[in-house]
PDB file of C-alpha atoms in Angstrom:
ATOM      1  CA  MET A  15     118.669 203.012  13.328  1.00 63.00           C
ATOM      2  CA  GLU A  16     115.459 201.941  13.099  1.00 78.00           C
ATOM      3  CA  GLY A  17     114.942 203.836  16.179  1.00 83.00           C
ATOM      4  CA  LYS A  18     116.075 207.030  15.115  1.00 86.00           C
ATOM      5  CA  PHE A  19     114.133 207.050  11.810  1.00 90.00           C
ATOM      6  CA  ALA A  20     110.904 206.830  13.731  1.00 90.00           C
ATOM      7  CA  LYS A  21     112.013 209.710  15.826  1.00 89.00           C
ATOM      8  CA  ILE A  22     112.304 211.256  13.103  1.00 92.00           C
ATOM      9  CA  VAL A  23     108.988 210.520  11.067  1.00 94.00           C
ATOM     10  CA  MET A  24     106.802 210.699  14.361  1.00 93.00           C
ATOM     11  CA  GLY A  25     108.608 214.258  15.072  1.00 91.00           C
ATOM     12  CA  LEU A  26     107.740 215.199  11.659  1.00 94.00           C
ATOM     13  CA  ILE A  27     103.988 214.031  11.951  1.00 96.00           C
ATOM     14  CA  ALA A  28     103.804 216.104  15.163  1.00 94.00           C
ATOM     15  CA  LEU A  29     105.161 219.290  13.743  1.00 94.00           C
ATOM     16  CA  ALA A  30     102.890 219.219  10.865  1.00 95.00           C
ATOM     17  CA  MET A  31      99.523 218.391  13.022  1.00 96.00           C
ATOM     18  CA  ALA A  32     100.515 221.430  14.858  1.00 94.00           C
ATOM     19  CA  LEU A  33     100.738 223.677  12.381  1.00 93.00           C
ATOM     20  CA  ALA A  34      97.363 222.282  10.733  1.00 95.00           C
ATOM     21  CA  PHE A  35      96.220 223.097  13.897  1.00 95.00           C
ATOM     22  CA  PHE A  36      97.433 226.669  14.446  1.00 92.00           C
ATOM     23  CA  ALA A  37      96.799 227.627  10.564  1.00 92.00           C
ATOM     24  CA  PRO A  38      92.755 228.338  10.615  1.00 93.00           C
ATOM     25  CA  PRO A  39      93.456 230.733  13.664  1.00 88.00           C
ATOM     26  CA  ILE A  40      96.125 232.733  11.833  1.00 88.00           C
ATOM     27  CA  ILE A  41      94.473 232.750   8.328  1.00 91.00           C
ATOM     28  CA  LYS A  42      91.283 234.126   9.849  1.00 92.00           C
ATOM     29  CA  LEU A  43      92.389 236.530  12.184  1.00 87.00           C
ATOM     30  CA  LYS A  44      95.728 238.002  10.819  1.00 86.00           C
ATOM     31  CA  ASP A  45      96.413 239.755  13.782  1.00 90.00           C
ATOM     32  CA  PRO A  46     100.348 240.376  13.941  1.00 92.00           C
ATOM     33  CA  ALA A  47     100.609 239.539  17.445  1.00 93.00           C
ATOM     34  CA  LEU A  48      98.815 236.321  17.150  1.00 90.00           C
ATOM     35  CA  ILE A  49     101.116 235.576  14.113  1.00 90.00           C
ATOM     36  CA  ILE A  50     104.352 236.235  16.156  1.00 93.00           C
ATOM     37  CA  VAL A  51     103.311 234.226  19.101  1.00 93.00           C
ATOM     38  CA  VAL A  52     102.387 230.993  17.097  1.00 91.00           C
ATOM     39  CA  LEU A  53     105.890 231.502  14.842  1.00 91.00           C
ATOM     40  CA  ILE A  54     107.694 231.536  18.289  1.00 95.00           C
ATOM     41  CA  GLY A  55     105.883 228.566  19.377  1.00 92.00           C
ATOM     42  CA  VAL A  56     106.869 226.781  16.334  1.00 92.00           C
ATOM     43  CA  ALA A  57     110.457 227.876  16.348  1.00 95.00           C
ATOM     44  CA  ALA A  58     110.436 226.278  20.363  1.00 96.00           C
ATOM     45  CA  MET A  59     108.787 222.913  18.566  1.00 95.00           C
ATOM     46  CA  ILE A  60     111.138 222.799  15.543  1.00 94.00           C
ATOM     47  CA  ARG A  61     114.369 223.423  18.423  1.00 96.00           C
ATOM     48  CA  SER A  62     112.841 220.495  20.700  1.00 95.00           C
ATOM     49  CA  PHE A  63     112.429 218.292  17.879  1.00 93.00           C
ATOM     50  CA  ILE A  64     116.102 218.868  16.685  1.00 93.00           C
ATOM     51  CA  GLU A  65     117.456 218.468  20.238  1.00 93.00           C
ATOM     52  CA  PHE A  66     115.370 215.030  20.464  1.00 89.00           C
ATOM     53  CA  VAL A  67     116.247 213.724  17.594  1.00 88.00           C
ATOM     54  CA  LYS A  68     119.919 214.355  18.146  1.00 88.00           C
ATOM     55  CA  SER A  69     119.751 213.046  21.996  1.00 85.00           C
ATOM     56  CA  ASP A  70     120.909 209.199  22.258  1.00 76.00           C
ATOM     57  CA  ASP A  71     118.463 206.848  24.345  1.00 67.00           C
TER      58      ASP A  71
END
């Protein structure tokens, strides 16, 4: 159980860091195309995170 908890915590930290990295350019540029591309990337990260948490070691 500790391994699964660690995977969840580290994954959430990684997602938060990625969102913090992408936020300044999106806020400054406000380009719809850039926002769509970043949202697609975030959706892919979230999907990958969910699959990683569900997988067994």
